[in-house]
């Protein structure tokens, strides 16, 4: 206790939390002041934040952003252009007509809306459109030319190839719609009219056609080919001069030195790596395009038999491809089986065994016919094997066939599984006993069948 001072009876009592406390007048120079503890400051800031948020939330879109995506700001409100909706005109909705030589279209800057429908009509003679991402369907003159769904451009750097759609009809109608399940990032589309695909990939120049002045095409540089000049004749210039060189006078392919091989002369000789090559096929008049066909290799020839195609006017049942000369040949056959697909082929000596398949007729029957094609005479013969008492023969398609020699020197053809028009998908294996291993033997002893 200080000399001459007044004794304190206890520590000063704190003010009640959350309340303003007044200091008595007369102290501190006669001026009055207010004190605020920590809890009261937090409460004060909360009220202030709510008041400011309420004021901002009542503001108009173009007051907050300063612009509208596809529209103009009038009296603090976005007035959308035709075909656009949303508080910032950020969602497409309706129909658009585009006639400029080139342009850009999109579903909007952010995720598209649920149940969106937008349509764009591009008018021009030759329209090239580059599509970038999500759910779009492209219709050309009442028929679907292309449809894209999902993520078109991979999200992996180094593989950002953007697909192109080219139409020469004079019009391109693009229709976009979304369902009620997901709304994703959408798409950006660049289009140009009367322009070359992918701007010739930087490996050529866009040139006007002489025969049709309104059309253009890519005139490729020396080492490039393809509609968009995007296919190199010789990749990496064949590793010239150490590995090989690019022959532009003949096949326009890489000619490798003795110690190198492969399409770009990058593989050693010998090499354990496999590789693909695309040979230049000599001009060929009959159509070779087909699906669900079968092929076997005999010597330097690959024999292709049957198959499905949309147009059978120039269809050839039997073709062979010369692996050395890269030439397709058509066999001149007087008689033989009807056109079919989904059958099987198996080679034994000079004979090709064809079983089953779906015959290309109005009925479209699945057959159990067994035909043999003799390569030497290039002629067909049909066989009727004897079915054993405990066996059964199934007419199937989509099966596989293999010929093997047993320990007993018998030669059998195994038919594995397949689809039956009566029994559905089967798990049965059919076994044809051709004959003992005799030269040029082509008769059948019996037939067996067992299930797994």
Tab-separated table of C-alpha atoms in Angstrom:
chain	number	residue	atom	x	y	z
A	1	UNK	CA	0.000	0.000	0.000
A	2	UNK	CA	1.419	3.335	-1.058
A	3	UNK	CA	2.024	6.166	1.438
A	4	UNK	CA	-0.870	8.580	1.477
A	5	UNK	CA	-2.906	6.346	-0.836
A	6	UNK	CA	-6.310	4.745	-0.477
A	7	UNK	CA	-6.332	1.045	0.136
A	8	UNK	CA	-7.982	-1.278	-2.546
A	9	UNK	CA	-10.503	-3.688	-1.302
A	10	UNK	CA	-10.119	-6.136	-4.251
A	11	UNK	CA	-9.390	-6.477	-7.962
A	12	UNK	CA	-11.535	-4.458	-10.362
A	13	UNK	CA	-14.617	-6.317	-11.618
A	14	UNK	CA	-14.890	-6.880	-15.389
A	15	UNK	CA	-17.871	-5.608	-17.352
A	16	UNK	CA	-20.653	-7.983	-18.292
A	17	UNK	CA	-19.713	-9.741	-21.602
A	18	UNK	CA	-21.409	-8.505	-24.740
A	19	UNK	CA	-22.522	-5.126	-23.300
A	20	UNK	CA	-21.348	-1.580	-23.789
A	21	UNK	CA	-19.663	-0.184	-20.655
A	22	UNK	CA	-19.630	3.596	-19.870
A	23	UNK	CA	-16.716	5.286	-18.096
A	24	UNK	CA	-17.901	7.880	-15.550
A	25	UNK	CA	-17.566	11.521	-16.602
A	26	UNK	CA	-14.824	13.597	-15.160
A	27	UNK	CA	-11.966	11.175	-15.837
A	28	UNK	CA	-9.539	11.359	-18.713
A	29	UNK	CA	-9.783	15.093	-19.452
A	30	UNK	CA	-13.581	15.223	-19.201
A	31	UNK	CA	-14.235	13.441	-22.555
A	32	UNK	CA	-16.575	10.410	-22.764
A	33	UNK	CA	-15.577	7.193	-24.720
A	34	UNK	CA	-16.941	3.690	-25.465
A	35	UNK	CA	-15.187	0.351	-25.071
A	36	UNK	CA	-15.924	-2.900	-26.995
A	37	UNK	CA	-14.676	-6.316	-25.953
A	38	UNK	CA	-13.718	-9.238	-28.390
A	39	UNK	CA	-17.115	-10.955	-28.594
A	40	UNK	CA	-18.867	-7.702	-29.300
A	41	UNK	CA	-16.496	-6.964	-32.188
A	42	UNK	CA	-17.334	-10.334	-33.809
A	43	UNK	CA	-21.037	-9.658	-33.460
A	44	UNK	CA	-20.633	-6.239	-35.002
A	45	UNK	CA	-18.698	-7.593	-37.990
A	46	UNK	CA	-21.390	-10.265	-38.574
A	47	UNK	CA	-24.143	-7.656	-38.816
A	48	UNK	CA	-22.039	-5.565	-41.180
A	49	UNK	CA	-21.330	-8.567	-43.498
A	50	UNK	CA	-25.010	-9.491	-43.705
A	51	UNK	CA	-25.949	-5.949	-44.571
A	52	UNK	CA	-23.350	-5.707	-47.349
A	53	UNK	CA	-24.259	-9.166	-48.761
A	54	UNK	CA	-27.940	-8.237	-48.892
A	55	UNK	CA	-27.090	-5.100	-50.821
A	56	UNK	CA	-24.835	-6.968	-53.314
A	57	UNK	CA	-27.313	-9.810	-53.865
A	58	UNK	CA	-29.962	-7.287	-54.885
A	59	UNK	CA	-27.656	-5.820	-57.547
A	60	UNK	CA	-28.247	-6.627	-61.224
A	61	UNK	CA	-26.035	-9.043	-63.227
A	62	UNK	CA	-24.422	-6.449	-65.472
A	63	UNK	CA	-23.776	-4.184	-62.452
A	64	UNK	CA	-21.770	-6.963	-60.906
A	65	UNK	CA	-19.893	-8.178	-64.008
A	66	UNK	CA	-19.870	-5.127	-66.204
A	67	UNK	CA	-21.018	-7.068	-69.313
A	68	UNK	CA	-23.360	-9.743	-70.653
A	69	UNK	CA	-22.064	-12.769	-72.579
A	70	UNK	CA	-24.509	-12.644	-75.528
A	71	UNK	CA	-26.514	-9.483	-74.996
A	72	UNK	CA	-26.325	-5.877	-73.740
A	73	UNK	CA	-26.823	-4.267	-70.386
A	74	UNK	CA	-29.868	-1.982	-70.179
A	75	UNK	CA	-30.934	-0.477	-66.845
A	76	UNK	CA	-28.683	-2.892	-64.974
A	77	UNK	CA	-30.326	-5.908	-66.668
A	78	UNK	CA	-28.969	-8.159	-69.435
A	79	UNK	CA	-31.128	-8.085	-72.553
A	80	UNK	CA	-30.175	-11.280	-74.417
A	81	UNK	CA	-29.611	-11.657	-78.139
A	82	UNK	CA	-31.966	-14.054	-79.981
A	83	UNK	CA	-31.142	-17.646	-79.062
A	84	UNK	CA	-29.628	-16.907	-75.650
A	85	UNK	CA	-31.060	-17.094	-72.122
A	86	UNK	CA	-29.864	-16.721	-68.525
A	87	UNK	CA	-29.286	-13.829	-66.149
A	88	UNK	CA	-26.044	-13.094	-68.036
A	89	UNK	CA	-27.198	-14.454	-71.421
A	90	UNK	CA	-24.749	-17.320	-70.896
A	91	UNK	CA	-26.859	-20.292	-72.127
A	92	UNK	CA	-27.782	-21.073	-75.731
A	93	UNK	CA	-31.446	-21.776	-76.453
A	94	UNK	CA	-33.059	-21.822	-79.898
A	95	UNK	CA	-31.861	-21.582	-83.479
A	96	UNK	CA	-29.002	-19.732	-85.146
A	97	UNK	CA	-28.120	-19.118	-88.800
A	98	UNK	CA	-24.475	-18.556	-89.694
A	99	UNK	CA	-23.460	-17.201	-93.099
A	100	UNK	CA	-20.055	-15.661	-92.423
A	101	UNK	CA	-17.040	-17.294	-94.151
A	102	UNK	CA	-15.708	-18.364	-90.771
A	103	UNK	CA	-16.846	-18.147	-87.182
A	104	UNK	CA	-17.109	-19.544	-83.713
A	105	UNK	CA	-20.043	-21.071	-81.864
A	106	UNK	CA	-20.433	-22.416	-78.351
A	107	UNK	CA	-23.032	-23.485	-75.827
A	108	UNK	CA	-21.851	-20.754	-73.434
A	109	UNK	CA	-18.942	-19.819	-71.171
A	110	UNK	CA	-19.820	-22.161	-68.278
A	111	UNK	CA	-21.585	-25.498	-67.819
A	112	UNK	CA	-24.603	-25.824	-70.077
A	113	UNK	CA	-28.131	-26.065	-68.699
A	114	UNK	CA	-30.174	-29.180	-68.114
A	115	UNK	CA	-32.479	-30.102	-71.031
A	116	UNK	CA	-30.848	-27.665	-73.434
A	117	UNK	CA	-31.662	-27.623	-77.168
A	118	UNK	CA	-29.664	-25.447	-79.559
A	119	UNK	CA	-29.422	-25.576	-83.358
A	120	UNK	CA	-27.011	-23.890	-85.768
A	121	UNK	CA	-27.353	-23.795	-89.573
A	122	UNK	CA	-24.165	-23.068	-91.507
A	123	UNK	CA	-24.657	-22.100	-95.136
A	124	UNK	CA	-21.795	-22.470	-97.572
A	125	UNK	CA	-20.476	-24.753	-100.302
A	126	UNK	CA	-17.608	-26.422	-98.464
A	127	UNK	CA	-17.746	-26.240	-94.670
A	128	UNK	CA	-14.972	-27.483	-92.410
A	129	UNK	CA	-15.835	-27.597	-88.708
A	130	UNK	CA	-13.438	-28.310	-85.851
A	131	UNK	CA	-15.312	-29.642	-82.823
A	132	UNK	CA	-13.979	-29.385	-79.282
A	133	UNK	CA	-15.691	-31.400	-76.518
A	134	UNK	CA	-18.915	-32.720	-75.207
A	135	UNK	CA	-22.404	-33.851	-76.205
A	136	UNK	CA	-23.234	-32.852	-79.808
A	137	UNK	CA	-25.048	-34.413	-82.742
A	138	UNK	CA	-24.312	-33.217	-86.267
A	139	UNK	CA	-26.985	-33.632	-88.948
A	140	UNK	CA	-26.402	-33.026	-92.653
A	141	UNK	CA	-29.441	-32.769	-94.961
A	142	UNK	CA	-31.790	-34.862	-92.819
A	143	UNK	CA	-29.224	-37.561	-92.175
A	144	UNK	CA	-26.707	-37.952	-89.382
A	145	UNK	CA	-23.201	-37.359	-90.683
A	146	UNK	CA	-21.411	-37.551	-87.331
A	147	UNK	CA	-22.358	-37.688	-83.683
A	148	UNK	CA	-20.053	-36.863	-80.800
A	149	UNK	CA	-20.761	-37.736	-77.182
A	150	UNK	CA	-18.638	-37.401	-74.097
A	151	UNK	CA	-15.149	-35.945	-73.887
A	152	UNK	CA	-13.817	-35.489	-77.428
A	153	UNK	CA	-10.435	-34.033	-76.531
A	154	UNK	CA	-8.499	-36.188	-74.007
A	155	UNK	CA	-7.452	-34.509	-70.793
A	156	UNK	CA	-3.901	-35.791	-71.266
A	157	UNK	CA	-1.309	-33.393	-72.544
A	158	UNK	CA	0.395	-34.477	-75.713
A	159	UNK	CA	-2.750	-36.044	-77.215
A	160	UNK	CA	-4.991	-33.056	-77.893
A	161	UNK	CA	-6.042	-34.010	-81.432
A	162	UNK	CA	-9.295	-32.239	-82.274
A	163	UNK	CA	-11.611	-34.030	-84.735
A	164	UNK	CA	-12.746	-32.365	-87.939
A	165	UNK	CA	-16.032	-32.789	-89.763
A	166	UNK	CA	-16.118	-31.867	-93.455
A	167	UNK	CA	-19.281	-31.498	-95.509
A	168	UNK	CA	-19.577	-30.706	-99.218
A	169	UNK	CA	-23.383	-30.612	-99.374
A	170	UNK	CA	-23.637	-26.841	-99.109
A	171	UNK	CA	-25.226	-26.876	-95.660
A	172	UNK	CA	-24.301	-28.062	-92.197
A	173	UNK	CA	-26.941	-28.379	-89.482
A	174	UNK	CA	-25.586	-28.864	-85.967
A	175	UNK	CA	-28.013	-29.808	-83.195
A	176	UNK	CA	-26.991	-29.853	-79.532
A	177	UNK	CA	-29.111	-31.201	-76.701
A	178	UNK	CA	-28.505	-32.251	-73.114
A	179	UNK	CA	-30.467	-34.485	-70.778
A	180	UNK	CA	-31.569	-33.951	-67.197
A	181	UNK	CA	-28.819	-36.083	-65.659
A	182	UNK	CA	-25.612	-34.111	-66.173
A	183	UNK	CA	-24.533	-30.632	-67.181
A	184	UNK	CA	-20.878	-30.466	-68.146
A	185	UNK	CA	-18.497	-27.950	-69.672
A	186	UNK	CA	-19.930	-28.057	-73.192
A	187	UNK	CA	-18.070	-27.328	-76.408
A	188	UNK	CA	-16.347	-24.735	-78.565
A	189	UNK	CA	-16.641	-25.046	-82.347
A	190	UNK	CA	-14.683	-23.215	-85.009
A	191	UNK	CA	-15.921	-23.421	-88.582
A	192	UNK	CA	-14.776	-22.126	-91.943
A	193	UNK	CA	-16.468	-22.211	-95.337
A	194	UNK	CA	-14.663	-23.118	-98.559
A	195	UNK	CA	-11.430	-23.936	-96.739
A	196	UNK	CA	-9.112	-26.918	-96.749
A	197	UNK	CA	-9.196	-29.578	-93.994
A	198	UNK	CA	-7.036	-28.630	-91.020
A	199	UNK	CA	-5.467	-25.900	-93.132
A	200	UNK	CA	-3.463	-28.652	-94.873
A	201	UNK	CA	-1.739	-29.408	-91.542
A	202	UNK	CA	1.010	-26.946	-92.329
A	203	UNK	CA	2.404	-29.376	-94.938
A	204	UNK	CA	0.796	-27.985	-98.081
A	205	UNK	CA	-1.232	-25.146	-99.544
A	206	UNK	CA	-4.950	-24.721	-100.120
A	207	UNK	CA	-5.597	-24.616	-103.872
A	208	UNK	CA	-8.741	-23.965	-105.908
A	209	UNK	CA	-9.961	-26.864	-107.998
A	210	UNK	CA	-9.693	-26.390	-111.778
A	211	UNK	CA	-12.702	-28.557	-112.595
A	212	UNK	CA	-14.944	-27.080	-109.875
A	213	UNK	CA	-13.835	-23.491	-109.125
A	214	UNK	CA	-15.921	-23.304	-105.948
A	215	UNK	CA	-14.053	-26.236	-104.388
A	216	UNK	CA	-10.619	-26.266	-102.823
A	217	UNK	CA	-8.131	-29.013	-101.993
A	218	UNK	CA	-4.760	-29.449	-100.325
A	219	UNK	CA	-1.721	-29.474	-102.576
A	220	UNK	CA	0.747	-31.333	-100.375
A	221	UNK	CA	4.441	-30.691	-99.943
A	222	UNK	CA	7.080	-33.130	-101.156
A	223	UNK	CA	7.085	-35.615	-98.271
A	224	UNK	CA	3.365	-35.497	-97.337
A	225	UNK	CA	0.114	-37.012	-98.580
A	226	UNK	CA	-3.546	-37.366	-97.559
A	227	UNK	CA	-6.592	-35.136	-97.835
A	228	UNK	CA	-5.172	-32.815	-95.180
A	229	UNK	CA	-1.477	-33.462	-95.989
A	230	UNK	CA	-1.165	-35.090	-92.568
A	231	UNK	CA	0.321	-38.455	-93.621
A	232	UNK	CA	4.080	-38.533	-94.166
A	233	UNK	CA	5.435	-40.592	-97.039
A	234	UNK	CA	8.553	-41.266	-95.013
A	235	UNK	CA	8.450	-40.813	-91.246
A	236	UNK	CA	11.544	-39.101	-89.785
A	237	UNK	CA	12.972	-39.118	-93.323
A	238	UNK	CA	13.791	-42.828	-92.827
A	239	UNK	CA	16.686	-41.979	-90.506
A	240	UNK	CA	18.639	-40.722	-93.497
A	241	UNK	CA	21.449	-41.214	-94.252
A	242	UNK	CA	22.494	-43.853	-91.689
A	243	UNK	CA	19.318	-45.993	-91.612
A	244	UNK	CA	17.881	-45.519	-95.093
A	245	UNK	CA	16.363	-43.014	-97.507
A	246	UNK	CA	12.941	-41.945	-98.761
A	247	UNK	CA	12.178	-43.159	-102.287
A	248	UNK	CA	9.882	-40.556	-103.852
A	249	UNK	CA	10.196	-41.938	-107.387
A	250	UNK	CA	8.638	-45.363	-106.878
A	251	UNK	CA	6.470	-46.563	-104.001
A	252	UNK	CA	7.245	-43.396	-101.992
A	253	UNK	CA	8.288	-45.450	-98.997
A	254	UNK	CA	11.389	-45.859	-96.882
A	255	UNK	CA	14.155	-47.963	-98.383
A	256	UNK	CA	16.181	-49.294	-95.454
A	257	UNK	CA	19.854	-50.133	-95.325
A	258	UNK	CA	20.850	-53.755	-94.674
A	259	UNK	CA	21.049	-53.363	-90.875
A	260	UNK	CA	17.664	-51.644	-90.462
A	261	UNK	CA	14.000	-52.430	-91.019
A	262	UNK	CA	10.486	-51.175	-90.244
A	263	UNK	CA	8.308	-48.491	-91.869
A	264	UNK	CA	10.749	-45.750	-90.814
A	265	UNK	CA	13.968	-47.874	-90.770
A	266	UNK	CA	14.188	-47.523	-86.981
A	267	UNK	CA	14.358	-51.248	-86.027
A	268	UNK	CA	17.505	-53.327	-86.004
A	269	UNK	CA	17.948	-56.490	-88.051
A	270	UNK	CA	17.104	-58.867	-86.479
A	271	UNK	CA	14.504	-57.304	-84.197
A	272	UNK	CA	12.115	-58.695	-81.620
A	273	UNK	CA	9.699	-55.788	-82.058
A	274	UNK	CA	6.639	-56.124	-84.256
A	275	UNK	CA	5.350	-53.318	-86.428
A	276	UNK	CA	2.554	-52.373	-88.833
A	277	UNK	CA	2.974	-51.294	-92.436
A	278	UNK	CA	0.362	-50.050	-94.915
A	279	UNK	CA	1.380	-51.198	-98.399
A	280	UNK	CA	0.444	-49.213	-101.468
A	281	UNK	CA	-2.209	-51.381	-103.126
A	282	UNK	CA	-2.244	-51.346	-106.905
A	283	UNK	CA	-5.420	-50.039	-108.620
A	284	UNK	CA	-8.247	-52.507	-108.224
A	285	UNK	CA	-11.696	-52.226	-109.783
A	286	UNK	CA	-13.970	-54.666	-107.841
A	287	UNK	CA	-14.889	-53.674	-104.302
A	288	UNK	CA	-12.858	-55.369	-101.575
A	289	UNK	CA	-14.501	-53.584	-98.634
A	290	UNK	CA	-16.420	-56.046	-96.448
A	291	UNK	CA	-17.049	-57.175	-92.865
A	292	UNK	CA	-17.373	-60.566	-91.110
A	293	UNK	CA	-15.288	-62.208	-93.832
A	294	UNK	CA	-12.535	-64.794	-93.365
A	295	UNK	CA	-9.014	-65.062	-94.724
A	296	UNK	CA	-6.274	-67.721	-94.868
A	297	UNK	CA	-2.645	-67.506	-95.982
A	298	UNK	CA	-1.282	-69.951	-98.556
A	299	UNK	CA	2.211	-69.322	-99.883
A	300	UNK	CA	2.521	-65.731	-101.084
A	301	UNK	CA	-1.262	-65.323	-101.419
A	302	UNK	CA	-3.874	-64.319	-98.879
A	303	UNK	CA	-7.270	-65.737	-99.773
A	304	UNK	CA	-10.325	-63.726	-98.677
A	305	UNK	CA	-13.726	-65.419	-98.911
A	306	UNK	CA	-17.215	-64.064	-98.246
A	307	UNK	CA	-18.184	-61.161	-96.034
A	308	UNK	CA	-20.918	-58.584	-95.572
A	309	UNK	CA	-21.283	-55.376	-97.581
A	310	UNK	CA	-24.047	-52.850	-98.227
A	311	UNK	CA	-23.752	-53.153	-102.005
A	312	UNK	CA	-23.387	-56.595	-103.585
A	313	UNK	CA	-23.481	-55.329	-107.180
A	314	UNK	CA	-19.691	-55.654	-107.581
A	315	UNK	CA	-19.115	-58.120	-104.741
A	316	UNK	CA	-16.683	-60.963	-105.339
A	317	UNK	CA	-17.017	-64.116	-103.239
A	318	UNK	CA	-13.354	-65.132	-103.615
A	319	UNK	CA	-10.370	-62.759	-103.707
A	320	UNK	CA	-6.656	-63.279	-103.353
A	321	UNK	CA	-3.962	-60.765	-102.507
A	322	UNK	CA	-0.391	-61.171	-103.725
A	323	UNK	CA	1.865	-60.251	-100.818
A	324	UNK	CA	4.852	-59.641	-103.097
A	325	UNK	CA	3.279	-57.491	-105.810
A	326	UNK	CA	0.522	-55.904	-103.601
A	327	UNK	CA	-2.094	-56.760	-106.236
A	328	UNK	CA	-5.652	-58.005	-105.653
A	329	UNK	CA	-6.972	-60.707	-107.996
A	330	UNK	CA	-10.482	-62.023	-108.608
A	331	UNK	CA	-11.090	-65.668	-109.293
A	332	UNK	CA	-13.308	-66.534	-112.271
A	333	UNK	CA	-15.690	-69.127	-110.844
A	334	UNK	CA	-18.552	-70.712	-112.781
A	335	UNK	CA	-20.381	-72.043	-109.717
A	336	UNK	CA	-20.058	-72.150	-105.984
A	337	UNK	CA	-21.733	-71.261	-102.686
A	338	UNK	CA	-24.071	-68.329	-102.168
A	339	UNK	CA	-22.717	-65.137	-100.649
A	340	UNK	CA	-22.416	-65.385	-96.882
A	341	UNK	CA	-20.745	-63.929	-93.797
A	342	UNK	CA	-19.957	-65.126	-90.272
A	343	UNK	CA	-18.629	-68.430	-91.626
A	344	UNK	CA	-15.294	-70.114	-90.861
A	345	UNK	CA	-12.281	-71.023	-92.994
A	346	UNK	CA	-9.568	-73.606	-92.380
A	347	UNK	CA	-6.672	-74.493	-94.690
A	348	UNK	CA	-5.419	-78.036	-95.267
A	349	UNK	CA	-2.879	-78.664	-98.011
A	350	UNK	CA	-4.412	-77.213	-101.220
A	351	UNK	CA	-7.961	-77.035	-99.874
A	352	UNK	CA	-9.847	-74.307	-97.989
A	353	UNK	CA	-12.730	-75.672	-95.872
A	354	UNK	CA	-15.641	-73.263	-95.345
A	355	UNK	CA	-18.376	-74.140	-92.868
A	356	UNK	CA	-21.617	-72.479	-91.792
A	357	UNK	CA	-22.322	-68.769	-91.755
A	358	UNK	CA	-25.345	-66.655	-92.570
A	359	UNK	CA	-26.424	-66.793	-96.208
A	360	UNK	CA	-27.110	-63.400	-97.739
A	361	UNK	CA	-30.698	-64.010	-98.886
A	362	UNK	CA	-34.070	-62.553	-97.982
A	363	UNK	CA	-34.493	-65.209	-95.292
A	364	UNK	CA	-30.945	-64.767	-93.968
A	365	UNK	CA	-30.706	-68.389	-92.863
A	366	UNK	CA	-27.826	-69.723	-90.780
A	367	UNK	CA	-26.515	-72.742	-92.651
A	368	UNK	CA	-24.677	-75.977	-91.904
A	369	UNK	CA	-23.229	-76.254	-95.409
A	370	UNK	CA	-19.683	-77.514	-95.793
A	371	UNK	CA	-17.842	-76.309	-98.901
A	372	UNK	CA	-14.294	-77.021	-100.061
A	373	UNK	CA	-12.345	-74.633	-102.318
A	374	UNK	CA	-9.439	-76.180	-104.184
A	375	UNK	CA	-6.711	-73.579	-104.672
A	376	UNK	CA	-4.988	-75.324	-107.562
A	377	UNK	CA	-8.120	-75.666	-109.726
A	378	UNK	CA	-9.900	-72.671	-108.142
A	379	UNK	CA	-13.149	-74.631	-107.967
A	380	UNK	CA	-15.768	-75.305	-105.301
A	381	UNK	CA	-17.226	-78.628	-104.189
A	382	UNK	CA	-19.779	-79.336	-101.487
A	383	UNK	CA	-19.437	-82.148	-98.943
A	384	UNK	CA	-22.025	-84.039	-96.900
A	385	UNK	CA	-20.291	-85.740	-93.959
A	386	UNK	CA	-21.825	-88.708	-92.195
A	387	UNK	CA	-23.183	-87.835	-88.774
A	388	UNK	CA	-22.585	-90.556	-86.174
A	389	UNK	CA	-25.540	-91.938	-84.284
A	390	UNK	CA	-24.696	-90.151	-81.038
A	391	UNK	CA	-23.694	-86.919	-82.770
A	392	UNK	CA	-25.521	-83.832	-83.938
A	393	UNK	CA	-24.698	-81.220	-86.555
A	394	UNK	CA	-25.265	-77.536	-85.681
A	395	UNK	CA	-25.800	-74.750	-88.188
A	396	UNK	CA	-23.789	-71.868	-86.684
A	397	UNK	CA	-22.280	-68.474	-87.447
A	398	UNK	CA	-19.570	-66.500	-85.665
A	399	UNK	CA	-17.664	-69.664	-84.807
A	400	UNK	CA	-14.015	-70.586	-85.385
A	401	UNK	CA	-12.444	-73.571	-87.149
A	402	UNK	CA	-9.039	-75.264	-86.810
A	403	UNK	CA	-7.496	-78.262	-88.581
A	404	UNK	CA	-5.032	-80.485	-86.766
A	405	UNK	CA	-3.367	-83.871	-87.036
A	406	UNK	CA	-4.005	-86.318	-84.201
A	407	UNK	CA	-1.507	-88.814	-82.785
A	408	UNK	CA	-3.360	-91.480	-84.763
A	409	UNK	CA	-2.463	-89.552	-87.936
A	410	UNK	CA	-6.134	-88.707	-88.449
A	411	UNK	CA	-6.835	-85.187	-89.672
A	412	UNK	CA	-9.764	-83.441	-87.994
A	413	UNK	CA	-11.363	-80.026	-88.266
A	414	UNK	CA	-12.602	-78.590	-84.947
A	415	UNK	CA	-15.573	-76.163	-84.966
A	416	UNK	CA	-15.664	-74.213	-81.689
A	417	UNK	CA	-18.907	-72.684	-80.393
A	418	UNK	CA	-20.947	-70.233	-82.534
A	419	UNK	CA	-24.504	-68.924	-82.737
A	420	UNK	CA	-27.398	-71.184	-83.759
A	421	UNK	CA	-30.699	-69.760	-84.957
A	422	UNK	CA	-32.449	-72.582	-83.062
A	423	UNK	CA	-30.356	-73.084	-79.928
A	424	UNK	CA	-28.835	-69.633	-79.525
A	425	UNK	CA	-25.200	-69.375	-78.489
A	426	UNK	CA	-23.798	-72.886	-78.161
A	427	UNK	CA	-20.999	-74.312	-76.044
A	428	UNK	CA	-20.656	-77.336	-78.319
A	429	UNK	CA	-17.516	-78.354	-80.156
A	430	UNK	CA	-18.021	-80.158	-83.464
A	431	UNK	CA	-15.360	-82.456	-84.845
A	432	UNK	CA	-14.973	-83.431	-88.507
A	433	UNK	CA	-12.820	-86.465	-89.260
A	434	UNK	CA	-11.455	-85.618	-92.677
A	435	UNK	CA	-9.358	-88.713	-93.420
A	436	UNK	CA	-6.022	-90.297	-92.732
A	437	UNK	CA	-3.092	-88.085	-93.614
A	438	UNK	CA	-2.970	-88.852	-97.344
A	439	UNK	CA	-1.823	-86.511	-100.071
A	440	UNK	CA	-4.667	-84.489	-101.642
A	441	UNK	CA	-7.211	-86.340	-99.521
A	442	UNK	CA	-10.498	-84.419	-99.467
A	443	UNK	CA	-13.189	-86.889	-98.359
A	444	UNK	CA	-14.835	-87.173	-94.947
A	445	UNK	CA	-15.256	-90.224	-92.727
A	446	UNK	CA	-17.599	-89.073	-89.967
A	447	UNK	CA	-18.727	-86.259	-87.738
A	448	UNK	CA	-18.849	-86.009	-83.940
A	449	UNK	CA	-20.086	-83.402	-81.497
A	450	UNK	CA	-19.615	-82.947	-77.766
A	451	UNK	CA	-20.467	-80.200	-75.316
A	452	UNK	CA	-18.301	-78.670	-72.604
